[in-house]
Amino acid sequence: MNPDRPAVGARFTRFRDRLRAAGATSPARPGAVAAATARPAGAAAPTRRRGRGGEELAVPQAEFSSYYGRPILKAPVWTWEIAAYLFTGGLAAGSSLLAAGGQVTGRPEIRRAGRVAALAAVTASAALLVKDLGRPERFHHMLRVAKPTSPMSVGTWILSAYGPAAGLAAAAEVAPLLPERGPLGLVRRVLPPVGGAAGLVAAATAPALGTYTAVLLADTAVPSWHEAYPHLPLVFAGSALASGAAVGLLAVPSAQAGPARRLAVAGAGLELLGAHRLETRLGLVGEPYRTGRPGRLLRAGRALTAAGVAGAVLGARSRTVSALSGVALLAASVVTRFGVFHAGVASTRDPKYTVLPQRERRDRRGDAEPDR
């Protein structure tokens, strides 16, 4: 054994020192791996470890992507017909509530405008729904079962109960045009009381009609819809009331449009409250409601709602201002529904809206579990 040979510990120490010196002085190797994404503010620095020759290797930040560049979630197959259906369903519901208010308070012009608008809106809703389904018989097939746990099944039954009631109520408005004698004379006498009862049934069903679509959206896996389940019904209910009020402001003289103005105030308050919660209480998945095309639509909806309700209250004596307020409220309802629809679609296209909330829920579950 060579007595001049250094001890193993000393040899290891010198070898370690040479590695450190080489790592500090050698230039970076061409083609070294760089960080894939910028590190967010407040995030920990990437973990570094030594490789052969003292080279430092950086672990790149994870990218929110999926295989072959495809989104993690499949985007909804619904097209613009469903977004329009969200609007017409709310318009029908709000109009029936307006008509019932006119019926109870003895305002025939408000009652008539609400009933006619409700029938037109629910007819458009049925046409849009059938067009989206592709074949009319599919709507009939939904009525073969009643499944309380399925928002689609419940919505089909709500629409089936509401439609005939709204139709009878609107048909009662043509009773004065029928002859007083003969078979049509009997119809003339029977229609008003039947229409009155049907109008109240439609009004009783209207809240469910105006909000079940919010439950339908929240029941999907779409992140920005699913996480918004406490707030979407507020937005849809307020939008429905505001659109119904718009019918009264457009069709009724200002002197008789008091119920429509009060309905507009109530609807605008609910809608603006719900829209504020969508943007501020959802965390990351609320981002699509603030950015891009959906954000622009929802901001326009808030501005139109505020302008419409201000005109309805401040311009109570002006027929022109009331009509313009009605147009603004209708437009606000349209762009709000389309904004919510496009926000959900946008949240399926970026994997981060799926991955990060799942990680947060996992971490919360891990923190809640006791140590073993």
Coordinates of C-alpha atoms in Angstrom, one line a residue:
M1 CA 0.0 0.0 0.0
N2 CA 1.5 3.4 -1.1
P3 CA 2.0 5.5 2.0
D4 CA 2.1 8.7 -0.1
R5 CA -1.4 8.0 -1.5
P6 CA -3.9 10.5 0.1
A7 CA -6.8 9.2 2.2
V8 CA -10.1 8.5 0.6
G9 CA -11.7 11.4 2.4
A10 CA -9.1 13.9 1.1
R11 CA -9.4 12.6 -2.5
F12 CA -13.2 13.0 -2.3
T13 CA -12.8 16.6 -1.0
R14 CA -10.4 17.5 -3.8
F15 CA -12.7 15.9 -6.4
R16 CA -15.7 17.9 -5.1
D17 CA -13.7 21.1 -5.1
R18 CA -12.7 20.6 -8.8
L19 CA -16.4 20.0 -9.7
R20 CA -17.4 23.2 -8.0
A21 CA -14.7 25.1 -9.8
A22 CA -15.6 23.7 -13.1
G23 CA -19.3 24.5 -12.6
A24 CA -18.5 28.1 -11.7
T25 CA -16.1 28.9 -14.6
S26 CA -17.4 26.8 -17.6
P27 CA -19.7 28.5 -20.0
A28 CA -23.3 27.2 -20.5
R29 CA -23.5 24.3 -22.9
P30 CA -25.3 25.2 -26.2
G31 CA -28.8 23.8 -26.3
A32 CA -29.2 23.8 -22.5
V33 CA -32.7 23.4 -21.3
A34 CA -34.4 26.7 -20.6
A35 CA -37.5 27.4 -18.5
A36 CA -40.6 26.7 -20.6
T37 CA -42.7 29.4 -19.0
A38 CA -42.1 32.5 -16.9
R39 CA -42.3 32.0 -13.2
P40 CA -45.3 33.6 -11.6
A41 CA -44.9 36.3 -9.0
G42 CA -44.3 34.8 -5.6
A43 CA -43.6 31.3 -6.9
A44 CA -40.6 29.4 -5.7
A45 CA -37.5 29.3 -7.9
P46 CA -37.0 26.2 -10.1
T47 CA -35.2 23.3 -8.4
R48 CA -31.6 23.0 -9.6
R49 CA -29.4 20.0 -9.3
R50 CA -25.8 19.0 -10.3
G51 CA -25.2 16.9 -13.4
R52 CA -22.0 15.4 -14.7
G53 CA -19.1 17.8 -15.0
G54 CA -20.7 20.3 -12.5
E55 CA -23.3 21.4 -15.0
E56 CA -26.4 22.9 -13.4
L57 CA -29.7 21.6 -14.8
A58 CA -32.9 23.7 -14.4
V59 CA -36.2 21.9 -14.1
P60 CA -38.6 23.8 -16.4
Q61 CA -41.9 25.1 -15.2
A62 CA -44.9 22.9 -16.2
E63 CA -47.0 23.9 -19.1
F64 CA -50.8 23.6 -19.0
S65 CA -51.2 21.5 -22.1
S66 CA -52.5 18.2 -23.2
Y67 CA -51.6 15.4 -25.6
Y68 CA -51.3 16.6 -29.2
G69 CA -52.3 20.1 -28.3
R70 CA -55.9 19.1 -27.7
P71 CA -57.9 20.7 -24.8
I72 CA -58.5 18.6 -21.7
L73 CA -62.2 19.1 -21.9
K74 CA -64.3 18.9 -25.0
A75 CA -65.9 22.2 -25.9
P76 CA -69.7 22.3 -25.8
V77 CA -71.3 21.2 -29.0
W78 CA -74.0 23.8 -28.6
T79 CA -74.1 26.6 -31.2
W80 CA -75.7 30.1 -31.2
E81 CA -79.2 28.6 -31.1
I82 CA -78.7 27.6 -27.4
A83 CA -77.4 31.1 -26.5
A84 CA -80.4 32.6 -28.2
Y85 CA -82.6 30.0 -26.4
L86 CA -81.2 31.3 -23.1
F87 CA -82.5 34.8 -24.0
T88 CA -85.9 33.8 -25.4
G89 CA -86.7 31.6 -22.4
G90 CA -85.9 34.4 -20.0
L91 CA -87.9 36.9 -22.1
A92 CA -90.9 34.5 -22.0
A93 CA -90.6 34.1 -18.2
G94 CA -90.3 37.9 -17.6
S95 CA -93.2 38.7 -19.9
S96 CA -95.5 36.2 -18.1
L97 CA -94.7 37.8 -14.8
L98 CA -95.4 41.2 -16.3
A99 CA -98.7 40.0 -17.7
A100 CA -99.7 38.5 -14.4
G101 CA -99.0 41.8 -12.6
G102 CA -101.1 43.6 -15.2
Q103 CA -103.9 41.1 -14.7
V104 CA -103.9 41.3 -10.9
T105 CA -103.7 45.1 -10.8
G106 CA -106.3 45.7 -13.5
R107 CA -104.0 47.1 -16.3
P108 CA -105.3 45.4 -19.5
E109 CA -102.6 47.0 -21.8
I110 CA -99.7 45.6 -19.7
R111 CA -101.5 42.2 -19.4
R112 CA -102.0 42.1 -23.2
A113 CA -98.4 43.1 -24.1
G114 CA -97.0 40.6 -21.6
R115 CA -99.1 37.7 -22.8
V116 CA -98.4 38.3 -26.5
A117 CA -94.7 38.7 -25.9
A118 CA -94.6 35.5 -23.8
L119 CA -96.3 33.5 -26.5
A120 CA -93.9 34.8 -29.2
A121 CA -90.8 34.2 -27.0
V122 CA -91.8 30.6 -26.0
T123 CA -92.6 29.8 -29.6
A124 CA -89.1 31.0 -30.6
S125 CA -87.6 29.0 -27.7
A126 CA -89.3 25.8 -29.0
A127 CA -88.1 26.4 -32.5
L128 CA -84.5 27.1 -31.4
L129 CA -84.5 24.0 -29.2
V130 CA -85.8 21.8 -31.9
K131 CA -83.3 23.2 -34.4
D132 CA -80.4 22.4 -32.0
L133 CA -81.7 18.9 -31.4
G134 CA -81.7 18.3 -35.1
R135 CA -85.0 16.4 -35.3
P136 CA -88.4 17.5 -33.7
E137 CA -89.2 14.0 -32.4
R138 CA -86.2 14.2 -30.0
F139 CA -88.1 16.8 -27.9
H140 CA -91.0 14.4 -27.7
H141 CA -88.7 11.6 -26.7
M142 CA -87.5 13.7 -23.7
L143 CA -91.1 13.5 -22.4
R144 CA -91.1 9.7 -22.1
V145 CA -89.4 9.9 -18.7
A146 CA -89.3 12.4 -15.9
K147 CA -85.8 12.5 -14.3
P148 CA -85.6 15.0 -11.4
T149 CA -81.8 14.7 -11.3
S150 CA -81.5 15.8 -14.9
P151 CA -81.8 19.6 -15.6
M152 CA -82.5 18.8 -19.2
S153 CA -85.4 16.5 -18.4
V154 CA -86.8 18.9 -15.8
G155 CA -86.5 21.8 -18.3
T156 CA -88.3 19.9 -21.0
W157 CA -91.3 19.3 -18.6
I158 CA -91.2 23.0 -17.5
L159 CA -91.3 24.1 -21.1
S160 CA -94.1 21.7 -21.8
A161 CA -96.2 23.0 -18.9
Y162 CA -95.5 26.6 -19.6
G163 CA -96.1 26.6 -23.3
P164 CA -99.8 25.6 -23.4
A165 CA -100.6 28.0 -20.4
A166 CA -98.9 30.9 -22.2
G167 CA -100.7 30.0 -25.4
L168 CA -104.2 30.0 -23.7
A169 CA -103.5 33.2 -22.0
A170 CA -102.5 34.9 -25.2
A171 CA -105.5 33.4 -27.1
A172 CA -107.8 35.0 -24.5
E173 CA -106.7 38.4 -25.7
V174 CA -108.5 37.8 -29.1
A175 CA -111.8 36.9 -27.4
P176 CA -113.3 40.4 -27.9
L177 CA -112.8 40.1 -31.7
L178 CA -115.0 37.0 -31.9
P179 CA -118.8 37.2 -32.7
E180 CA -121.2 37.3 -29.8
R181 CA -123.5 34.5 -31.0
G182 CA -123.1 31.0 -32.2
P183 CA -120.3 28.6 -31.3
L184 CA -117.7 31.3 -31.4
G185 CA -119.8 33.3 -29.0
L186 CA -119.4 30.6 -26.5
V187 CA -115.7 30.6 -27.1
R188 CA -115.8 34.4 -26.6
R189 CA -117.4 34.0 -23.1
V190 CA -115.2 31.1 -22.0
L191 CA -111.8 32.3 -23.1
P192 CA -111.3 35.2 -20.7
P193 CA -111.7 33.2 -17.4
V194 CA -109.7 30.3 -18.9
G195 CA -107.1 32.7 -20.1
G196 CA -106.9 34.4 -16.7
A197 CA -106.3 31.0 -15.0
A198 CA -103.8 30.0 -17.6
G199 CA -101.9 33.3 -17.3
L200 CA -101.5 32.7 -13.5
V201 CA -100.2 29.2 -14.2
A202 CA -97.7 30.6 -16.7
A203 CA -96.6 33.1 -14.1
A204 CA -96.2 30.4 -11.5
T205 CA -94.0 28.4 -13.9
A206 CA -92.1 31.4 -15.1
P207 CA -89.4 31.5 -12.4
A208 CA -88.5 27.9 -13.1
L209 CA -88.4 28.6 -16.8
G210 CA -86.2 31.7 -16.4
T211 CA -83.6 30.0 -14.2
Y212 CA -83.5 26.3 -15.0
T213 CA -81.1 27.1 -17.9
A214 CA -78.6 28.4 -15.4
V215 CA -78.8 25.1 -13.6
L216 CA -78.4 23.3 -16.9
L217 CA -75.2 25.1 -17.6
A218 CA -73.8 24.6 -14.1
D219 CA -74.5 20.9 -14.3
T220 CA -71.9 20.5 -17.0
A221 CA -68.1 20.0 -16.6
V222 CA -67.4 23.3 -18.2
P223 CA -65.2 25.1 -15.5
S224 CA -66.6 28.6 -15.7
W225 CA -70.2 27.3 -15.7
H226 CA -69.8 24.6 -13.1
E227 CA -68.1 26.8 -10.5
A228 CA -70.7 29.6 -11.0
Y229 CA -73.7 27.5 -9.9
P230 CA -74.4 29.8 -6.9
H231 CA -74.4 33.0 -9.1
L232 CA -75.8 32.1 -12.5
P233 CA -79.4 31.8 -11.3
L234 CA -79.2 35.4 -10.0
V235 CA -77.9 36.6 -13.4
F236 CA -80.6 34.7 -15.4
A237 CA -83.4 35.7 -13.0
G238 CA -82.5 39.3 -13.1
S239 CA -82.1 39.3 -16.9
A240 CA -85.5 37.6 -17.3
L241 CA -87.2 40.3 -15.2
A242 CA -85.4 43.1 -17.0
S243 CA -86.4 41.8 -20.4
G244 CA -90.0 41.4 -19.3
A245 CA -90.0 44.9 -18.1
A246 CA -88.6 46.0 -21.4
V247 CA -91.7 44.7 -23.1
G248 CA -93.9 46.9 -20.9
L249 CA -91.7 50.0 -21.5
L250 CA -91.9 49.4 -25.2
A251 CA -95.6 48.6 -25.6
V252 CA -97.4 50.5 -22.9
P253 CA -97.9 54.3 -22.5
S254 CA -95.6 55.8 -19.9
A255 CA -98.6 56.7 -17.6
Q256 CA -99.4 53.0 -17.3
A257 CA -95.9 51.6 -17.2
G258 CA -95.4 51.9 -13.5
P259 CA -95.3 48.1 -12.9
A260 CA -92.8 47.7 -15.8
R261 CA -90.5 50.3 -14.2
R262 CA -90.5 48.6 -10.9
L263 CA -89.9 45.3 -12.5
A264 CA -86.9 46.8 -14.4
V265 CA -85.4 48.1 -11.1
A266 CA -85.7 44.7 -9.4
G267 CA -84.4 42.8 -12.5
A268 CA -81.4 45.1 -13.0
G269 CA -80.5 44.8 -9.3
L270 CA -80.4 41.0 -9.4
E271 CA -78.6 40.9 -12.7
L272 CA -75.9 43.4 -11.7
L273 CA -75.4 41.6 -8.4
G274 CA -75.0 38.2 -10.1
A275 CA -72.7 39.6 -12.7
H276 CA -70.5 41.2 -10.0
R277 CA -70.2 37.9 -8.2
L278 CA -69.3 36.0 -11.4
E279 CA -66.3 38.2 -11.8
T280 CA -65.1 38.5 -8.2
R281 CA -66.0 35.3 -6.4
L282 CA -64.9 32.5 -8.8
G283 CA -61.1 33.0 -8.6
L284 CA -59.3 31.8 -11.6
V285 CA -62.3 30.3 -13.4
G286 CA -64.0 33.8 -13.3
E287 CA -61.3 35.1 -15.6
P288 CA -63.2 34.3 -18.8
Y289 CA -66.0 36.5 -17.6
R290 CA -63.6 39.4 -17.5
T291 CA -61.4 39.0 -20.5
G292 CA -61.8 38.5 -24.3
R293 CA -65.0 38.4 -26.1
P294 CA -67.1 37.3 -23.2
G295 CA -65.7 40.1 -21.0
R296 CA -66.6 42.7 -23.6
L297 CA -70.1 41.3 -24.0
L298 CA -70.7 41.2 -20.2
R299 CA -69.4 44.8 -19.7
A300 CA -71.7 45.9 -22.5
G301 CA -74.6 44.1 -20.8
R302 CA -73.9 45.9 -17.5
A303 CA -73.7 49.3 -19.2
L304 CA -76.9 48.7 -21.1
T305 CA -78.7 47.5 -18.0
A306 CA -77.6 50.5 -16.0
A307 CA -78.6 52.9 -18.8
G308 CA -82.0 51.1 -19.3
V309 CA -83.0 51.2 -15.7
A310 CA -81.9 54.8 -15.3
G311 CA -83.9 55.8 -18.3
A312 CA -86.9 53.9 -17.1
V313 CA -86.9 55.7 -13.7
L314 CA -85.8 59.1 -14.7
G315 CA -87.7 59.3 -18.0
A316 CA -91.0 58.1 -16.6
R317 CA -93.0 60.9 -18.2
S318 CA -91.4 60.5 -21.7
R319 CA -92.7 57.9 -24.1
T320 CA -89.5 58.1 -26.1
V321 CA -87.1 57.7 -23.2
S322 CA -89.2 54.8 -21.9
A323 CA -89.1 53.1 -25.3
L324 CA -85.3 53.6 -25.6
S325 CA -84.9 52.2 -22.1
G326 CA -86.8 49.1 -23.1
V327 CA -84.6 48.6 -26.1
A328 CA -81.5 49.0 -23.9
L329 CA -82.8 46.4 -21.4
L330 CA -83.6 43.9 -24.2
A331 CA -80.2 44.4 -25.7
A332 CA -78.6 43.9 -22.3
S333 CA -80.4 40.6 -21.8
V334 CA -79.2 39.4 -25.2
V335 CA -75.5 40.3 -24.8
T336 CA -75.5 39.0 -21.2
R337 CA -76.7 35.6 -22.2
F338 CA -74.3 35.4 -25.1
G339 CA -71.5 36.6 -22.8
V340 CA -72.1 33.8 -20.3
F341 CA -72.4 31.2 -23.1
H342 CA -69.0 32.3 -24.7
A343 CA -67.3 32.5 -21.3
G344 CA -68.0 28.8 -20.7
V345 CA -66.8 27.8 -24.1
A346 CA -63.6 29.8 -23.6
S347 CA -62.9 28.1 -20.3
T348 CA -62.8 24.7 -22.0
R349 CA -60.1 25.8 -24.4
D350 CA -57.4 26.6 -21.9
P351 CA -56.2 23.7 -19.7
K352 CA -55.3 25.9 -16.8
Y353 CA -59.0 26.4 -15.9
T354 CA -59.3 22.7 -15.4
V355 CA -55.9 21.8 -14.0
L356 CA -55.3 24.5 -11.4
P357 CA -58.7 24.3 -9.6
Q358 CA -58.3 20.5 -9.4
R359 CA -54.9 21.0 -7.8
E360 CA -56.3 23.5 -5.3
R361 CA -59.0 21.1 -4.4
R362 CA -56.5 18.3 -4.0
D363 CA -54.3 20.4 -1.8
R364 CA -57.3 21.5 0.4
R365 CA -58.2 17.9 0.9
G366 CA -54.7 17.0 1.8
D367 CA -54.5 19.8 4.3
A368 CA -57.8 18.7 5.8
E369 CA -56.7 15.1 6.4
P370 CA -55.2 14.5 9.8
D371 CA -51.6 13.3 10.1
R372 CA -51.3 9.6 10.5

